[in-house]
């Protein structure tokens, strides 16, 4: 039997409220983030993806989707072989500098730990 493209895609695992949060974004932003996640499922990196600072190099990536004067983001780690774990989806509202707000970084750290636990359970 021939393998189809869809059988080669990594599944997406939504951590916390990340999927519900993404669904509140404007439709074109949802589409942009969806294309980037689809590329990640295929093992590729979409043009709007960059490393999230503070997580050790390129171990956690963020999809950046600007729209008008707003910027929307979705964050996922690359350390898990079998799945794409979406840790957080949020609208960046910081008025000072380009740094991701501390409460968002803290949430990403907590959800990364949750993704690690989930990934270990899947391996057993």
mmCIF file of N, CA and C in Angstrom:
data_model
loop_
_atom_site.group_PDB
_atom_site.id
_atom_site.type_symbol
_atom_site.label_atom_id
_atom_site.label_comp_id
_atom_site.label_asym_id
_atom_site.label_seq_id
_atom_site.Cartn_x
_atom_site.Cartn_y
_atom_site.Cartn_z
ATOM 1 N N UNK A 1 0.848 -1.183 0.000
ATOM 2 C CA UNK A 1 0.000 0.000 0.000
ATOM 3 C C UNK A 1 0.889 1.241 0.000
ATOM 4 N N UNK A 2 0.520 2.218 -0.802
ATOM 5 C CA UNK A 2 1.288 3.448 -0.896
ATOM 6 C C UNK A 2 0.917 4.403 0.232
ATOM 7 N N UNK A 3 1.937 5.043 0.803
ATOM 8 C CA UNK A 3 1.663 6.035 1.841
ATOM 9 C C UNK A 3 1.223 7.333 1.198
ATOM 10 N N UNK A 4 0.207 7.933 1.752
ATOM 11 C CA UNK A 4 -0.245 9.227 1.247
ATOM 12 C C UNK A 4 0.441 10.338 2.024
ATOM 13 N N UNK A 5 0.386 11.541 1.470
ATOM 14 C CA UNK A 5 1.003 12.689 2.128
ATOM 15 C C UNK A 5 0.429 12.900 3.519
ATOM 16 N N UNK A 6 -0.899 12.747 3.673
ATOM 17 C CA UNK A 6 -1.525 13.014 4.962
ATOM 18 C C UNK A 6 -1.058 12.040 6.037
ATOM 19 N N UNK A 7 -0.688 10.814 5.654
ATOM 20 C CA UNK A 7 -0.235 9.859 6.653
ATOM 21 C C UNK A 7 1.170 10.201 7.150
ATOM 22 N N UNK A 8 1.856 11.102 6.460
ATOM 23 C CA UNK A 8 3.194 11.495 6.870
ATOM 24 C C UNK A 8 3.191 12.758 7.736
ATOM 25 N N UNK A 9 2.028 13.367 7.896
ATOM 26 C CA UNK A 9 1.951 14.594 8.689
ATOM 27 C C UNK A 9 2.008 14.276 10.176
ATOM 28 N N UNK A 10 2.769 15.084 10.910
ATOM 29 C CA UNK A 10 2.777 14.957 12.362
ATOM 30 C C UNK A 10 1.452 15.492 12.886
ATOM 31 N N UNK A 11 0.871 14.827 13.878
ATOM 32 C CA UNK A 11 -0.368 15.361 14.450
ATOM 33 C C UNK A 11 -0.092 16.644 15.244
ATOM 34 N N UNK A 12 -1.120 17.479 15.344
ATOM 35 C CA UNK A 12 -1.016 18.685 16.168
ATOM 36 C C UNK A 12 -1.676 18.403 17.502
ATOM 37 N N UNK A 13 -0.974 18.716 18.581
ATOM 38 C CA UNK A 13 -1.511 18.583 19.934
ATOM 39 C C UNK A 13 -1.625 19.988 20.505
ATOM 40 N N UNK A 14 -2.840 20.369 20.863
ATOM 41 C CA UNK A 14 -3.106 21.712 21.391
ATOM 42 C C UNK A 14 -2.993 21.655 22.904
ATOM 43 N N UNK A 15 -2.138 22.484 23.480
ATOM 44 C CA UNK A 15 -1.934 22.513 24.922
ATOM 45 C C UNK A 15 -2.718 23.695 25.502
ATOM 46 N N UNK A 16 -3.390 23.423 26.629
ATOM 47 C CA UNK A 16 -4.152 24.477 27.297
ATOM 48 C C UNK A 16 -5.230 25.033 26.388
ATOM 49 N N UNK A 17 -5.367 26.349 26.381
ATOM 50 C CA UNK A 17 -6.415 27.014 25.600
ATOM 51 C C UNK A 17 -5.911 27.466 24.228
ATOM 52 N N UNK A 18 -4.769 26.938 23.775
ATOM 53 C CA UNK A 18 -4.148 27.460 22.553
ATOM 54 C C UNK A 18 -5.075 27.383 21.331
ATOM 55 N N UNK A 19 -5.811 26.293 21.165
ATOM 56 C CA UNK A 19 -6.692 26.186 19.995
ATOM 57 C C UNK A 19 -7.866 27.153 20.109
ATOM 58 N N UNK A 20 -8.464 27.219 21.288
ATOM 59 C CA UNK A 20 -9.585 28.133 21.510
ATOM 60 C C UNK A 20 -9.132 29.579 21.293
ATOM 61 N N UNK A 21 -7.924 29.901 21.761
ATOM 62 C CA UNK A 21 -7.394 31.256 21.595
ATOM 63 C C UNK A 21 -7.170 31.567 20.112
ATOM 64 N N UNK A 22 -6.611 30.614 19.380
ATOM 65 C CA UNK A 22 -6.373 30.811 17.947
ATOM 66 C C UNK A 22 -7.682 31.082 17.210
ATOM 67 N N UNK A 23 -8.743 30.411 17.613
ATOM 68 C CA UNK A 23 -10.041 30.565 16.947
ATOM 69 C C UNK A 23 -10.630 31.968 17.132
ATOM 70 N N UNK A 24 -10.107 32.755 18.074
ATOM 71 C CA UNK A 24 -10.604 34.130 18.262
ATOM 72 C C UNK A 24 -9.897 35.126 17.344
ATOM 73 N N UNK A 25 -8.838 34.701 16.663
ATOM 74 C CA UNK A 25 -8.083 35.587 15.783
ATOM 75 C C UNK A 25 -8.882 35.849 14.496
ATOM 76 N N UNK A 26 -8.568 36.952 13.795
ATOM 77 C CA UNK A 26 -9.194 37.192 12.486
ATOM 78 C C UNK A 26 -8.931 36.013 11.545
ATOM 79 N N UNK A 27 -9.877 35.750 10.655
ATOM 80 C CA UNK A 27 -9.791 34.576 9.767
ATOM 81 C C UNK A 27 -8.503 34.513 8.959
ATOM 82 N N UNK A 28 -8.042 35.647 8.424
ATOM 83 C CA UNK A 28 -6.820 35.602 7.615
ATOM 84 C C UNK A 28 -5.602 35.294 8.479
ATOM 85 N N UNK A 29 -5.613 35.720 9.733
ATOM 86 C CA UNK A 29 -4.527 35.384 10.658
ATOM 87 C C UNK A 29 -4.574 33.890 10.974
ATOM 88 N N UNK A 30 -5.775 33.363 11.208
ATOM 89 C CA UNK A 30 -5.918 31.918 11.442
ATOM 90 C C UNK A 30 -5.364 31.130 10.254
ATOM 91 N N UNK A 31 -5.650 31.612 9.047
ATOM 92 C CA UNK A 31 -5.158 30.931 7.841
ATOM 93 C C UNK A 31 -3.635 30.975 7.769
ATOM 94 N N UNK A 32 -3.039 32.140 8.045
ATOM 95 C CA UNK A 32 -1.576 32.260 8.028
ATOM 96 C C UNK A 32 -0.939 31.290 9.023
ATOM 97 N N UNK A 33 -1.466 31.268 10.229
ATOM 98 C CA UNK A 33 -0.918 30.373 11.258
ATOM 99 C C UNK A 33 -1.163 28.918 10.870
ATOM 100 N N UNK A 34 -2.325 28.641 10.282
ATOM 101 C CA UNK A 34 -2.620 27.286 9.823
ATOM 102 C C UNK A 34 -1.638 26.797 8.764
ATOM 103 N N UNK A 35 -1.298 27.662 7.811
ATOM 104 C CA UNK A 35 -0.310 27.285 6.784
ATOM 105 C C UNK A 35 1.049 27.005 7.421
ATOM 106 N N UNK A 36 1.426 27.824 8.395
ATOM 107 C CA UNK A 36 2.722 27.630 9.066
ATOM 108 C C UNK A 36 2.727 26.318 9.858
ATOM 109 N N UNK A 37 1.608 26.001 10.510
ATOM 110 C CA UNK A 37 1.526 24.732 11.250
ATOM 111 C C UNK A 37 1.534 23.536 10.297
ATOM 112 N N UNK A 38 0.885 23.689 9.156
ATOM 113 C CA UNK A 38 0.896 22.617 8.159
ATOM 114 C C UNK A 38 2.328 22.357 7.675
ATOM 115 N N UNK A 39 3.077 23.430 7.447
ATOM 116 C CA UNK A 39 4.485 23.276 7.050
ATOM 117 C C UNK A 39 5.260 22.539 8.143
ATOM 118 N N UNK A 40 5.011 22.904 9.410
ATOM 119 C CA UNK A 40 5.698 22.238 10.524
ATOM 120 C C UNK A 40 5.334 20.754 10.565
ATOM 121 N N UNK A 41 4.065 20.433 10.305
ATOM 122 C CA UNK A 41 3.645 19.031 10.273
ATOM 123 C C UNK A 41 4.405 18.244 9.215
ATOM 124 N N UNK A 42 4.785 18.923 8.143
ATOM 125 C CA UNK A 42 5.518 18.281 7.043
ATOM 126 C C UNK A 42 7.029 18.308 7.267
ATOM 127 N N UNK A 43 7.481 18.899 8.392
ATOM 128 C CA UNK A 43 8.902 18.979 8.667
ATOM 129 C C UNK A 43 9.571 20.176 8.025
ATOM 130 N N UNK A 44 8.775 21.143 7.595
ATOM 131 C CA UNK A 44 9.297 22.342 6.948
ATOM 132 C C UNK A 44 9.128 23.546 7.877
ATOM 133 N N UNK A 45 9.734 24.638 7.488
ATOM 134 C CA UNK A 45 9.606 25.867 8.277
ATOM 135 C C UNK A 45 9.059 26.981 7.396
ATOM 136 N N UNK A 46 7.933 27.499 7.771
ATOM 137 C CA UNK A 46 7.255 28.572 7.041
ATOM 138 C C UNK A 46 8.038 29.874 7.202
ATOM 139 N N UNK A 47 7.906 30.770 6.239
ATOM 140 C CA UNK A 47 8.686 32.016 6.231
ATOM 141 C C UNK A 47 8.447 32.901 7.453
ATOM 142 N N UNK A 48 7.264 32.837 8.048
ATOM 143 C CA UNK A 48 6.946 33.723 9.173
ATOM 144 C C UNK A 48 7.354 33.155 10.526
ATOM 145 N N UNK A 49 8.143 32.085 10.535
ATOM 146 C CA UNK A 49 8.551 31.429 11.782
ATOM 147 C C UNK A 49 9.929 31.918 12.198
ATOM 148 N N UNK A 50 10.069 32.200 13.507
ATOM 149 C CA UNK A 50 11.379 32.588 14.041
ATOM 150 C C UNK A 50 11.556 31.995 15.425
ATOM 151 N N UNK A 51 12.782 31.992 15.903
ATOM 152 C CA UNK A 51 13.072 31.470 17.234
ATOM 153 C C UNK A 51 12.491 32.402 18.290
ATOM 154 N N UNK A 52 11.917 31.806 19.333
ATOM 155 C CA UNK A 52 11.431 32.591 20.467
ATOM 156 C C UNK A 52 12.590 32.756 21.440
ATOM 157 N N UNK A 53 12.949 33.979 21.709
ATOM 158 C CA UNK A 53 14.097 34.255 22.587
ATOM 159 C C UNK A 53 13.839 33.756 23.997
ATOM 160 N N UNK A 54 14.913 33.305 24.643
ATOM 161 C CA UNK A 54 14.820 32.866 26.023
ATOM 162 C C UNK A 54 14.564 31.379 26.200
ATOM 163 N N UNK A 55 14.570 30.625 25.090
ATOM 164 C CA UNK A 55 14.290 29.190 25.169
ATOM 165 C C UNK A 55 15.431 28.355 24.601
ATOM 166 N N UNK A 56 16.615 28.926 24.508
ATOM 167 C CA UNK A 56 17.780 28.168 24.072
ATOM 168 C C UNK A 56 17.820 27.937 22.581
ATOM 169 N N UNK A 57 18.272 28.922 21.853
ATOM 170 C CA UNK A 57 18.427 28.777 20.406
ATOM 171 C C UNK A 57 17.107 28.660 19.690
ATOM 172 N N UNK A 58 16.991 27.605 18.878
ATOM 173 C CA UNK A 58 15.778 27.422 18.077
ATOM 174 C C UNK A 58 14.951 26.242 18.577
ATOM 175 N N UNK A 59 14.916 26.038 19.886
ATOM 176 C CA UNK A 59 14.155 24.908 20.425
ATOM 177 C C UNK A 59 12.663 25.209 20.514
ATOM 178 N N UNK A 60 12.300 26.495 20.630
ATOM 179 C CA UNK A 60 10.897 26.902 20.623
ATOM 180 C C UNK A 60 10.742 27.970 19.543
ATOM 181 N N UNK A 61 9.789 27.737 18.645
ATOM 182 C CA UNK A 61 9.585 28.656 17.529
ATOM 183 C C UNK A 61 8.263 29.388 17.681
ATOM 184 N N UNK A 62 8.210 30.581 17.097
ATOM 185 C CA UNK A 62 6.954 31.317 17.095
ATOM 186 C C UNK A 62 6.597 31.686 15.663
ATOM 187 N N UNK A 63 5.316 31.535 15.367
ATOM 188 C CA UNK A 63 4.764 31.960 14.089
ATOM 189 C C UNK A 63 4.293 33.389 14.306
ATOM 190 N N UNK A 64 4.746 34.302 13.490
ATOM 191 C CA UNK A 64 4.388 35.714 13.619
ATOM 192 C C UNK A 64 3.446 36.072 12.473
ATOM 193 N N UNK A 65 2.244 36.524 12.825
ATOM 194 C CA UNK A 65 1.242 36.872 11.820
ATOM 195 C C UNK A 65 0.757 38.302 12.055
ATOM 196 N N UNK A 66 1.377 39.283 11.379
ATOM 197 C CA UNK A 66 0.937 40.669 11.549
ATOM 198 C C UNK A 66 -0.350 40.940 10.771
ATOM 199 N N UNK A 67 -1.185 41.785 11.346
ATOM 200 C CA UNK A 67 -2.389 42.226 10.643
ATOM 201 C C UNK A 67 -2.709 43.638 11.107
ATOM 202 N N UNK A 68 -2.774 44.559 10.157
ATOM 203 C CA UNK A 68 -2.974 45.976 10.466
ATOM 204 C C UNK A 68 -1.922 46.403 11.488
ATOM 205 N N UNK A 69 -2.326 46.920 12.622
ATOM 206 C CA UNK A 69 -1.344 47.350 13.630
ATOM 207 C C UNK A 69 -1.173 46.311 14.731
ATOM 208 N N UNK A 70 -1.729 45.124 14.539
ATOM 209 C CA UNK A 70 -1.651 44.068 15.551
ATOM 210 C C UNK A 70 -0.695 42.973 15.094
ATOM 211 N N UNK A 71 -0.167 42.229 16.059
ATOM 212 C CA UNK A 71 0.656 41.072 15.747
ATOM 213 C C UNK A 71 0.137 39.885 16.543
ATOM 214 N N UNK A 72 -0.119 38.794 15.837
ATOM 215 C CA UNK A 72 -0.604 37.566 16.457
ATOM 216 C C UNK A 72 0.511 36.534 16.410
ATOM 217 N N UNK A 73 0.544 35.674 17.414
ATOM 218 C CA UNK A 73 1.612 34.673 17.500
ATOM 219 C C UNK A 73 1.064 33.320 17.913
ATOM 220 N N UNK A 74 1.720 32.291 17.445
ATOM 221 C CA UNK A 74 1.484 30.931 17.913
ATOM 222 C C UNK A 74 2.865 30.323 18.159
ATOM 223 N N UNK A 75 2.995 29.596 19.254
ATOM 224 C CA UNK A 75 4.300 29.113 19.703
ATOM 225 C C UNK A 75 4.290 27.584 19.784
ATOM 226 N N UNK A 76 5.365 26.974 19.256
ATOM 227 C CA UNK A 76 5.498 25.514 19.356
ATOM 228 C C UNK A 76 6.965 25.127 19.485
ATOM 229 N N UNK A 77 7.257 24.043 20.236
ATOM 230 C CA UNK A 77 8.633 23.550 20.341
ATOM 231 C C UNK A 77 8.945 22.598 19.192
ATOM 232 N N UNK A 78 10.231 22.410 18.919
ATOM 233 C CA UNK A 78 10.633 21.486 17.850
ATOM 234 C C UNK A 78 11.295 20.227 18.397
ATOM 235 N N UNK A 79 11.319 20.062 19.686
ATOM 236 C CA UNK A 79 12.063 18.936 20.280
ATOM 237 C C UNK A 79 11.338 17.601 20.242
ATOM 238 N N UNK A 80 10.047 17.595 19.932
ATOM 239 C CA UNK A 80 9.290 16.348 19.947
ATOM 240 C C UNK A 80 9.163 15.800 18.528
ATOM 241 N N UNK A 81 9.636 14.571 18.333
ATOM 242 C CA UNK A 81 9.685 13.980 16.992
ATOM 243 C C UNK A 81 8.317 13.690 16.407
ATOM 244 N N UNK A 82 7.393 13.179 17.204
ATOM 245 C CA UNK A 82 6.164 12.639 16.650
ATOM 246 C C UNK A 82 4.978 13.568 16.547
ATOM 247 N N UNK A 83 5.093 14.808 17.033
ATOM 248 C CA UNK A 83 3.922 15.690 17.038
ATOM 249 C C UNK A 83 4.353 17.154 17.093
ATOM 250 N N UNK A 84 3.421 18.022 16.700
ATOM 251 C CA UNK A 84 3.601 19.468 16.845
ATOM 252 C C UNK A 84 2.734 19.888 18.029
ATOM 253 N N UNK A 85 3.352 20.361 19.080
ATOM 254 C CA UNK A 85 2.635 20.811 20.271
ATOM 255 C C UNK A 85 2.489 22.331 20.212
ATOM 256 N N UNK A 86 1.266 22.808 20.051
ATOM 257 C CA UNK A 86 1.026 24.255 20.052
ATOM 258 C C UNK A 86 0.839 24.666 21.503
ATOM 259 N N UNK A 87 1.792 25.453 22.001
ATOM 260 C CA UNK A 87 1.817 25.813 23.414
ATOM 261 C C UNK A 87 0.964 27.030 23.735
ATOM 262 N N UNK A 88 0.922 27.993 22.813
ATOM 263 C CA UNK A 88 0.265 29.258 23.125
ATOM 264 C C UNK A 88 -0.063 29.976 21.827
ATOM 265 N N UNK A 89 -1.203 30.637 21.799
ATOM 266 C CA UNK A 89 -1.587 31.507 20.688
ATOM 267 C C UNK A 89 -2.084 32.796 21.328
ATOM 268 N N UNK A 90 -1.495 33.915 20.925
ATOM 269 C CA UNK A 90 -1.838 35.176 21.589
ATOM 270 C C UNK A 90 -1.609 36.357 20.671
ATOM 271 N N UNK A 91 -2.265 37.457 21.035
ATOM 272 C CA UNK A 91 -2.040 38.719 20.345
ATOM 273 C C UNK A 91 -1.027 39.490 21.172
ATOM 274 N N UNK A 92 0.061 39.869 20.544
ATOM 275 C CA UNK A 92 1.098 40.614 21.264
ATOM 276 C C UNK A 92 0.657 42.062 21.390
ATOM 277 N N UNK A 93 0.539 42.510 22.624
ATOM 278 C CA UNK A 93 0.038 43.860 22.886
ATOM 279 C C UNK A 93 1.086 44.746 23.538
ATOM 280 N N UNK A 94 2.284 44.223 23.720
ATOM 281 C CA UNK A 94 3.322 44.974 24.410
ATOM 282 C C UNK A 94 3.603 46.298 23.710
ATOM 283 N N UNK A 95 3.583 47.356 24.461
ATOM 284 C CA UNK A 95 3.857 48.683 23.908
ATOM 285 C C UNK A 95 5.326 49.054 24.043
ATOM 286 N N UNK A 96 6.056 48.309 24.874
ATOM 287 C CA UNK A 96 7.465 48.653 25.091
ATOM 288 C C UNK A 96 8.375 47.589 24.486
ATOM 289 N N UNK A 97 9.089 47.973 23.472
ATOM 290 C CA UNK A 97 10.070 47.080 22.861
ATOM 291 C C UNK A 97 9.423 45.922 22.116
ATOM 292 N N UNK A 98 10.254 44.949 21.770
ATOM 293 C CA UNK A 98 9.760 43.808 21.000
ATOM 294 C C UNK A 98 9.718 42.533 21.827
ATOM 295 N N UNK A 99 10.066 42.613 23.099
ATOM 296 C CA UNK A 99 10.101 41.429 23.945
ATOM 297 C C UNK A 99 8.693 40.875 24.166
ATOM 298 N N UNK A 100 8.603 39.552 24.242
ATOM 299 C CA UNK A 100 7.343 38.906 24.577
ATOM 300 C C UNK A 100 7.062 39.168 26.049
ATOM 301 N N UNK A 101 5.835 39.589 26.382
ATOM 302 C CA UNK A 101 5.510 39.889 27.784
ATOM 303 C C UNK A 101 5.792 38.713 28.718
ATOM 304 N N UNK A 102 6.218 39.033 29.933
ATOM 305 C CA UNK A 102 6.617 38.010 30.917
ATOM 306 C C UNK A 102 5.507 37.006 31.190
ATOM 307 N N UNK A 103 4.262 37.462 31.319
ATOM 308 C CA UNK A 103 3.188 36.514 31.622
ATOM 309 C C UNK A 103 3.000 35.508 30.480
ATOM 310 N N UNK A 104 3.245 35.920 29.245
ATOM 311 C CA UNK A 104 3.169 34.982 28.120
ATOM 312 C C UNK A 104 4.340 34.002 28.149
ATOM 313 N N UNK A 105 5.536 34.487 28.457
ATOM 314 C CA UNK A 105 6.717 33.616 28.541
ATOM 315 C C UNK A 105 6.537 32.592 29.660
ATOM 316 N N UNK A 106 6.013 33.039 30.816
ATOM 317 C CA UNK A 106 5.769 32.116 31.928
ATOM 318 C C UNK A 106 4.761 31.038 31.536
ATOM 319 N N UNK A 107 3.695 31.440 30.834
ATOM 320 C CA UNK A 107 2.686 30.483 30.380
ATOM 321 C C UNK A 107 3.299 29.483 29.404
ATOM 322 N N UNK A 108 4.136 29.954 28.508
ATOM 323 C CA UNK A 108 4.801 29.064 27.544
ATOM 324 C C UNK A 108 5.682 28.054 28.277
ATOM 325 N N UNK A 109 6.413 28.500 29.299
ATOM 326 C CA UNK A 109 7.244 27.568 30.089
ATOM 327 C C UNK A 109 6.374 26.486 30.743
ATOM 328 N N UNK A 110 5.249 26.889 31.338
ATOM 329 C CA UNK A 110 4.359 25.915 31.999
ATOM 330 C C UNK A 110 3.790 24.928 30.983
ATOM 331 N N UNK A 111 3.374 25.435 29.844
ATOM 332 C CA UNK A 111 2.785 24.546 28.837
ATOM 333 C C UNK A 111 3.829 23.663 28.163
ATOM 334 N N UNK A 112 5.076 24.129 28.088
ATOM 335 C CA UNK A 112 6.147 23.295 27.564
ATOM 336 C C UNK A 112 6.364 22.092 28.485
ATOM 337 N N UNK A 113 6.328 22.331 29.798
ATOM 338 C CA UNK A 113 6.452 21.226 30.760
ATOM 339 C C UNK A 113 5.285 20.248 30.603
ATOM 340 N N UNK A 114 4.082 20.773 30.365
ATOM 341 C CA UNK A 114 2.912 19.927 30.148
ATOM 342 C C UNK A 114 3.079 19.101 28.867
ATOM 343 N N UNK A 115 3.604 19.723 27.817
ATOM 344 C CA UNK A 115 3.841 19.006 26.558
ATOM 345 C C UNK A 115 4.877 17.906 26.758
ATOM 346 N N UNK A 116 5.904 18.177 27.555
ATOM 347 C CA UNK A 116 6.925 17.155 27.821
ATOM 348 C C UNK A 116 6.310 15.956 28.533
ATOM 349 N N UNK A 117 5.441 16.219 29.519
ATOM 350 C CA UNK A 117 4.768 15.121 30.219
ATOM 351 C C UNK A 117 3.895 14.329 29.244
ATOM 352 N N UNK A 118 3.133 15.015 28.428
ATOM 353 C CA UNK A 118 2.261 14.365 27.457
ATOM 354 C C UNK A 118 3.072 13.511 26.483
ATOM 355 N N UNK A 119 4.180 14.057 25.999
ATOM 356 C CA UNK A 119 5.020 13.348 25.044
ATOM 357 C C UNK A 119 5.595 12.068 25.674
ATOM 358 N N UNK A 120 6.045 12.147 26.931
ATOM 359 C CA UNK A 120 6.581 10.962 27.618
ATOM 360 C C UNK A 120 5.515 9.892 27.777
ATOM 361 N N UNK A 121 4.278 10.315 28.112
ATOM 362 C CA UNK A 121 3.183 9.358 28.261
ATOM 363 C C UNK A 121 2.903 8.658 26.941
ATOM 364 N N UNK A 122 2.989 9.379 25.827
ATOM 365 C CA UNK A 122 2.734 8.784 24.504
ATOM 366 C C UNK A 122 3.803 7.755 24.151
ATOM 367 N N UNK A 123 5.010 7.937 24.697
ATOM 368 C CA UNK A 123 6.107 7.020 24.377
ATOM 369 C C UNK A 123 5.979 5.682 25.108
ATOM 370 N N UNK A 124 5.230 5.669 26.214
ATOM 371 C CA UNK A 124 5.103 4.444 27.014
ATOM 372 C C UNK A 124 4.017 3.525 26.516
#
